[in-house]
Amino acid sequence: MPRYTPPEQSKAGQVFDIAVVVVAIFVALWLPLKLGLAGAAKSIDALDAKTWEALGQNPTMASIWEKLGYTPETAHDIIQNRFHYIIDWPTLIVMAAVLIGYFVFLFRASDREYRDVINEKFEDK
């Protein structure tokens, strides 16, 4: 069996790979914001009576809000801004299947290369 020689990549190929990864990371972080998907489960739980007590603030917390220049009416939207976590099961299952498929592919492809290296190093032993 011939000696295993790992594939070599040119400098231009390495720079291209880095550029693709940076663009992919940027798009993965920016696209959900642009499409309005980030924070989509966020809503304001409106209260009829806008008092510090109705907002769940004790006197110490209320005094800090007032030092910052807020009243119960202006602080209402900040305090009552909540995330409502809802699990979308079909999307979660598809995402899990894609990740599992990727790792199965990754392990099988790596297994072939590792077996070639092990055979080269330990074939005669």
Coordinates of N, CA, C and O in Angstrom, one line a residue:
M1 N 0.8 -1.2 0.0 CA 0.0 0.0 0.0 C 0.9 1.2 0.0 O 1.8 1.3 0.8
P2 N 0.6 2.2 -0.8 CA 1.4 3.4 -0.9 C 1.3 4.3 0.4 O 0.2 4.2 1.1
R3 N 2.3 5.0 0.7 CA 2.2 5.9 1.9 C 1.1 6.9 1.8 O 0.9 7.5 0.7
Y4 N 0.5 7.1 2.9 CA -0.6 8.1 2.9 C -0.1 9.5 2.9 O 0.8 9.8 3.7
T5 N -0.5 10.3 2.0 CA -0.2 11.7 1.9 C -1.5 12.5 2.0 O -2.4 12.4 1.2
P6 N -1.6 13.3 3.1 CA -2.8 14.1 3.2 C -2.9 15.1 2.1 O -1.9 15.6 1.6
P7 N -4.1 15.5 1.8 CA -4.3 16.5 0.7 C -3.8 17.9 1.2 O -3.9 18.2 2.4
E8 N -3.2 18.6 0.2 CA -2.7 19.9 0.6 C -3.5 21.0 -0.1 O -4.0 20.8 -1.2
Q9 N -3.7 22.1 0.6 CA -4.5 23.2 0.1 C -3.7 24.4 -0.2 O -2.8 24.7 0.6
S10 N -3.9 25.1 -1.2 CA -3.1 26.3 -1.6 C -3.5 27.4 -0.6 O -4.5 27.4 0.1
K11 N -2.6 28.4 -0.5 CA -2.9 29.6 0.3 C -4.2 30.3 -0.2 O -5.0 30.7 0.7
A12 N -4.4 30.4 -1.5 CA -5.6 31.0 -2.0 C -6.8 30.3 -1.6 O -7.8 30.9 -1.2
G13 N -6.7 28.9 -1.5 CA -7.8 28.1 -1.1 C -8.1 28.3 0.4 O -9.3 28.4 0.8
Q14 N -7.1 28.5 1.2 CA -7.3 28.7 2.6 C -7.9 30.1 2.9 O -8.8 30.2 3.7
V15 N -7.5 31.1 2.1 CA -8.0 32.5 2.3 C -9.5 32.4 1.8 O -10.4 33.0 2.5
F16 N -9.8 31.7 0.7 CA -11.2 31.6 0.3 C -12.0 30.9 1.4 O -13.2 31.3 1.6
D17 N -11.5 29.8 1.9 CA -12.3 29.1 3.0 C -12.6 30.0 4.2 O -13.7 30.0 4.7
I18 N -11.6 30.8 4.6 CA -11.8 31.7 5.7 C -12.8 32.8 5.4 O -13.7 33.1 6.2
A19 N -12.8 33.3 4.2 CA -13.7 34.3 3.7 C -15.2 33.7 3.7 O -16.1 34.4 4.2
V20 N -15.3 32.5 3.3 CA -16.6 31.8 3.2 C -17.1 31.6 4.7 O -18.3 31.9 4.9
V21 N -16.3 31.2 5.6 CA -16.7 31.0 7.0 C -17.1 32.3 7.6 O -18.1 32.4 8.3
V22 N -16.3 33.4 7.4 CA -16.7 34.7 8.0 C -18.0 35.2 7.4 O -18.9 35.7 8.2
V23 N -18.2 35.1 6.1 CA -19.5 35.5 5.5 C -20.6 34.6 6.1 O -21.7 35.2 6.4
A24 N -20.4 33.3 6.2 CA -21.5 32.4 6.7 C -21.8 32.8 8.2 O -23.0 32.8 8.5
I25 N -20.9 33.1 9.0 CA -21.1 33.5 10.4 C -21.9 34.8 10.4 O -22.9 35.0 11.1
F26 N -21.5 35.8 9.6 CA -22.1 37.1 9.5 C -23.6 36.9 9.1 O -24.5 37.5 9.7
V27 N -23.8 36.1 8.0 CA -25.2 35.9 7.6 C -26.0 35.2 8.6 O -27.2 35.5 8.8
A28 N -25.4 34.2 9.3 CA -26.2 33.5 10.3 C -26.6 34.3 11.5 O -27.6 34.1 12.1
L29 N -25.8 35.4 11.8 CA -26.1 36.3 12.9 C -27.0 37.4 12.4 O -27.9 37.9 13.2
W30 N -26.8 37.9 11.2 CA -27.5 39.1 10.7 C -28.9 38.8 10.1 O -29.9 39.5 10.3
L31 N -29.0 37.6 9.4 CA -30.3 37.3 8.7 C -31.5 37.2 9.6 O -32.5 37.7 9.3
P32 N -31.4 36.5 10.8 CA -32.5 36.4 11.7 C -33.0 37.8 12.1 O -34.2 38.1 12.3
L33 N -32.0 38.7 12.3 CA -32.4 40.1 12.7 C -33.1 40.8 11.6 O -34.1 41.5 11.8
K34 N -32.6 40.7 10.4 CA -33.2 41.3 9.2 C -34.6 40.8 8.9 O -35.5 41.5 8.5
L35 N -34.8 39.5 9.1 CA -36.1 38.9 8.8 C -37.1 39.0 10.0 O -38.2 38.5 9.9
G36 N -36.6 39.6 11.1 CA -37.5 39.8 12.2 C -37.7 38.5 13.0 O -38.7 38.4 13.7
L37 N -36.8 37.5 12.9 CA -37.0 36.2 13.6 C -36.4 36.3 15.0 O -36.8 35.6 15.9
A38 N -35.4 37.2 15.2 CA -34.8 37.3 16.6 C -35.8 38.1 17.5 O -36.2 39.2 17.1
G39 N -36.1 37.5 18.6 CA -37.0 38.2 19.5 C -38.4 38.2 19.0 O -39.2 39.0 19.5
A40 N -38.8 37.2 18.2 CA -40.1 37.2 17.6 C -41.1 36.8 18.7 O -42.3 37.2 18.6
A41 N -40.7 36.2 19.7 CA -41.6 35.8 20.8 C -41.8 36.8 21.9 O -42.3 36.6 22.9
K42 N -41.2 38.0 21.6 CA -41.2 39.1 22.6 C -42.5 39.9 22.5 O -43.0 40.2 21.5
S43 N -43.1 40.1 23.7 CA -44.4 40.9 23.7 C -44.4 41.7 25.0 O -43.8 41.3 26.0
I44 N -45.2 42.7 25.0 CA -45.4 43.5 26.2 C -46.7 43.1 26.9 O -47.8 43.1 26.3
D45 N -46.6 42.6 28.1 CA -47.8 42.3 28.9 C -48.4 43.6 29.5 O -47.9 44.1 30.5
A46 N -49.4 44.1 28.9 CA -50.0 45.4 29.3 C -50.7 45.2 30.6 O -51.4 44.2 30.9
L47 N -50.6 46.3 31.4 CA -51.3 46.4 32.7 C -52.2 47.6 32.6 O -51.9 48.6 32.1
D48 N -53.4 47.5 33.2 CA -54.3 48.6 33.2 C -53.9 49.7 34.2 O -53.8 50.8 33.9
A49 N -53.5 49.2 35.4 CA -53.1 50.2 36.4 C -51.6 50.2 36.4 O -50.9 49.3 36.6
K50 N -51.1 51.4 36.0 CA -49.6 51.5 35.8 C -49.1 52.2 37.1 O -48.8 53.4 37.1
T51 N -48.9 51.4 38.1 CA -48.2 51.9 39.3 C -47.0 51.0 39.6 O -46.9 49.9 39.0
W52 N -46.2 51.5 40.5 CA -45.0 50.7 40.8 C -45.4 49.3 41.4 O -44.8 48.3 41.1
E53 N -46.4 49.3 42.2 CA -46.9 48.1 42.9 C -47.4 47.1 41.8 O -47.1 45.9 41.8
A54 N -48.2 47.6 40.8 CA -48.7 46.7 39.8 C -47.6 46.2 38.9 O -47.7 45.1 38.4
L55 N -46.5 47.0 38.8 CA -45.4 46.5 38.0 C -44.4 45.6 38.8 O -43.4 45.1 38.2
G56 N -44.8 45.3 40.0 CA -44.0 44.4 40.8 C -42.7 45.0 41.4 O -41.7 44.3 41.6
Q57 N -42.7 46.3 41.5 CA -41.5 47.0 42.0 C -41.7 47.4 43.5 O -42.7 48.0 43.8
N58 N -40.7 47.1 44.3 CA -40.8 47.5 45.7 C -40.3 49.0 45.8 O -39.8 49.6 44.8
P59 N -40.4 49.6 47.0 CA -40.0 51.0 47.1 C -38.6 51.3 46.7 O -38.3 52.4 46.1
T60 N -37.7 50.4 47.0 CA -36.3 50.7 46.6 C -36.1 50.6 45.1 O -35.4 51.5 44.6
M61 N -36.7 49.7 44.5 CA -36.6 49.6 43.0 C -37.3 50.8 42.4 O -36.8 51.4 41.4
A62 N -38.4 51.2 42.9 CA -39.2 52.4 42.4 C -38.3 53.6 42.5 O -38.3 54.5 41.6
S63 N -37.6 53.8 43.6 CA -36.7 55.0 43.8 C -35.6 55.0 42.8 O -35.2 56.1 42.3
I64 N -35.1 53.8 42.5 CA -34.0 53.8 41.5 C -34.5 54.2 40.1 O -33.9 54.9 39.4
W65 N -35.7 53.6 39.8 CA -36.3 54.0 38.5 C -36.5 55.5 38.4 O -36.3 56.1 37.4
E66 N -37.0 56.1 39.5 CA -37.3 57.5 39.5 C -36.0 58.3 39.4 O -35.9 59.4 38.8
K67 N -34.9 57.8 40.0 CA -33.6 58.5 39.9 C -33.1 58.4 38.4 O -32.4 59.3 38.0
L68 N -33.5 57.4 37.7 CA -33.1 57.3 36.3 C -34.1 58.1 35.4 O -33.9 58.2 34.2
G69 N -35.1 58.7 36.0 CA -36.0 59.6 35.3 C -37.2 58.9 34.7 O -37.9 59.5 33.8
Y70 N -37.5 57.8 35.3 CA -38.7 57.1 34.8 C -39.9 57.2 35.7 O -39.7 57.4 37.0
T71 N -41.1 57.2 35.2 CA -42.3 57.1 36.0 C -42.9 55.7 35.7 O -42.4 55.0 34.8
P72 N -43.9 55.4 36.5 CA -44.5 54.1 36.2 C -45.0 53.9 34.8 O -44.9 52.8 34.2
E73 N -45.5 55.0 34.2 CA -46.0 55.0 32.8 C -44.9 54.7 31.8 O -45.0 54.0 30.8
T74 N -43.8 55.4 32.0 CA -42.6 55.3 31.0 C -41.8 54.0 31.3 O -41.2 53.5 30.3
A75 N -41.8 53.5 32.5 CA -41.1 52.2 32.8 C -41.9 51.0 32.5 O -41.4 49.9 32.4
H76 N -43.2 51.2 32.2 CA -44.1 50.1 32.0 C -43.7 49.2 30.9 O -43.5 47.9 31.0
D77 N -43.4 49.8 29.7 CA -43.0 48.9 28.6 C -41.6 48.2 28.8 O -41.4 47.1 28.2
I78 N -40.7 48.8 29.5 CA -39.4 48.2 29.8 C -39.6 47.0 30.7 O -39.1 45.9 30.5
I79 N -40.4 47.2 31.8 CA -40.5 46.2 32.8 C -41.4 45.0 32.3 O -41.1 43.8 32.5
Q80 N -42.4 45.3 31.5 CA -43.4 44.3 31.1 C -43.0 43.7 29.8 O -43.7 42.9 29.2
N81 N -41.8 44.0 29.2 CA -41.3 43.4 28.0 C -40.8 42.0 28.3 O -39.8 41.9 28.9
R82 N -41.5 41.0 27.8 CA -41.2 39.6 28.2 C -41.0 38.8 26.9 O -41.6 39.0 25.9
F83 N -40.2 37.7 27.1 CA -40.1 36.7 26.1 C -41.0 35.6 26.5 O -41.0 35.1 27.6
H84 N -41.8 35.1 25.5 CA -42.7 34.0 25.7 C -42.1 32.8 24.9 O -42.1 32.8 23.7
Y85 N -41.5 31.9 25.6 CA -40.8 30.8 24.9 C -41.8 29.7 24.5 O -42.5 29.1 25.3
I86 N -41.9 29.5 23.2 CA -42.7 28.5 22.6 C -41.9 27.6 21.7 O -41.1 28.1 20.9
I87 N -41.9 26.3 21.9 CA -41.1 25.4 21.1 C -41.9 25.0 19.9 O -43.1 24.5 20.0
D88 N -41.3 25.2 18.7 CA -41.9 24.7 17.5 C -41.4 23.3 17.2 O -40.3 23.2 16.7
W89 N -42.2 22.3 17.5 CA -41.7 20.9 17.5 C -41.3 20.5 16.1 O -40.2 19.8 16.0
P90 N -42.0 20.7 15.0 CA -41.5 20.3 13.7 C -40.2 20.9 13.3 O -39.3 20.2 12.8
T91 N -40.0 22.2 13.6 CA -38.7 22.8 13.3 C -37.6 22.2 14.1 O -36.5 22.0 13.6
L92 N -37.9 22.0 15.4 CA -36.9 21.4 16.3 C -36.5 20.0 15.8 O -35.3 19.6 15.8
I93 N -37.5 19.2 15.4 CA -37.2 17.8 14.9 C -36.4 17.9 13.6 O -35.4 17.1 13.4
V94 N -36.7 18.8 12.7 CA -36.0 18.9 11.4 C -34.5 19.3 11.7 O -33.6 18.8 11.1
M95 N -34.4 20.3 12.6 CA -33.0 20.8 13.0 C -32.2 19.6 13.6 O -31.0 19.4 13.3
A96 N -32.8 18.9 14.5 CA -32.1 17.7 15.1 C -31.7 16.7 14.0 O -30.6 16.2 14.1
A97 N -32.6 16.4 13.1 CA -32.3 15.5 12.0 C -31.2 15.9 11.1 O -30.3 15.1 10.8
V98 N -31.1 17.2 10.8 CA -30.1 17.8 10.0 C -28.7 17.7 10.8 O -27.7 17.2 10.2
L99 N -28.7 18.0 12.0 CA -27.5 17.9 12.8 C -27.0 16.5 13.0 O -25.8 16.2 12.8
I100 N -27.9 15.6 13.2 CA -27.5 14.2 13.4 C -27.0 13.7 12.0 O -26.0 13.0 12.0
G101 N -27.7 14.0 10.9 CA -27.2 13.6 9.6 C -25.8 14.1 9.3 O -25.0 13.4 8.7
Y102 N -25.6 15.4 9.7 CA -24.3 16.0 9.4 C -23.2 15.3 10.2 O -22.1 15.0 9.7
F103 N -23.4 15.0 11.5 CA -22.4 14.3 12.3 C -22.2 12.8 11.8 O -21.1 12.3 11.8
V104 N -23.2 12.2 11.3 CA -23.1 10.8 10.8 C -22.2 10.9 9.6 O -21.2 10.1 9.4
F105 N -22.4 11.9 8.7 CA -21.6 12.1 7.5 C -20.2 12.4 7.9 O -19.2 11.8 7.4
L106 N -20.0 13.3 8.9 CA -18.7 13.7 9.3 C -17.9 12.5 9.9 O -16.7 12.3 9.5
F107 N -18.5 11.7 10.7 CA -17.8 10.6 11.3 C -17.5 9.5 10.3 O -16.4 8.9 10.3
R108 N -18.4 9.3 9.3 CA -18.1 8.2 8.3 C -16.9 8.7 7.4 O -16.1 7.9 7.0
A109 N -17.0 10.0 7.0 CA -15.9 10.5 6.1 C -14.6 10.5 6.9 O -13.5 10.1 6.3
S110 N -14.6 10.9 8.1 CA -13.3 10.9 8.9 C -12.9 9.4 9.2 O -11.7 9.2 9.2
D111 N -13.8 8.5 9.4 CA -13.4 7.1 9.7 C -12.6 6.6 8.5 O -11.6 5.9 8.7
R112 N -13.0 6.8 7.3 CA -12.3 6.3 6.1 C -10.8 6.9 6.1 O -9.9 6.2 5.9
E113 N -10.7 8.2 6.3 CA -9.4 8.8 6.3 C -8.5 8.3 7.5 O -7.3 8.0 7.3
Y114 N -9.1 8.1 8.7 CA -8.3 7.6 9.8 C -7.9 6.2 9.6 O -6.8 5.8 10.0
R115 N -8.7 5.4 9.0 CA -8.4 4.0 8.7 C -7.2 3.9 7.7 O -6.3 3.1 7.9
D116 N -7.2 4.8 6.7 CA -6.0 4.9 5.8 C -4.7 5.2 6.6 O -3.7 4.6 6.3
V117 N -4.8 6.2 7.5 CA -3.6 6.6 8.2 C -3.2 5.4 9.2 O -2.0 5.1 9.2
I118 N -4.1 4.8 9.8 CA -3.8 3.7 10.7 C -3.2 2.5 10.0 O -2.2 1.9 10.4
N119 N -3.8 2.2 8.8 CA -3.2 1.1 8.0 C -1.8 1.4 7.5 O -0.9 0.6 7.5
E120 N -1.5 2.7 7.2 CA -0.2 3.1 6.8 C 0.8 2.9 7.9 O 1.9 2.4 7.7
K121 N 0.4 3.4 9.1 CA 1.4 3.3 10.2 C 1.5 2.0 10.8 O 2.6 1.6 11.3
F122 N 0.5 1.2 10.9 CA 0.5 -0.1 11.6 C 0.3 -1.3 10.8 O 0.0 -2.4 11.3
E123 N 0.4 -1.2 9.4 CA 0.0 -2.3 8.6 C 0.9 -3.5 8.8 O 0.5 -4.7 8.8
D124 N 2.2 -3.3 9.0 CA 3.1 -4.4 9.1 C 3.2 -4.9 10.6 O 4.0 -5.8 10.8
K125 N 2.5 -4.4 11.5 CA 2.6 -4.9 12.9 C 1.4 -5.8 13.2 O 0.3 -5.7 12.8

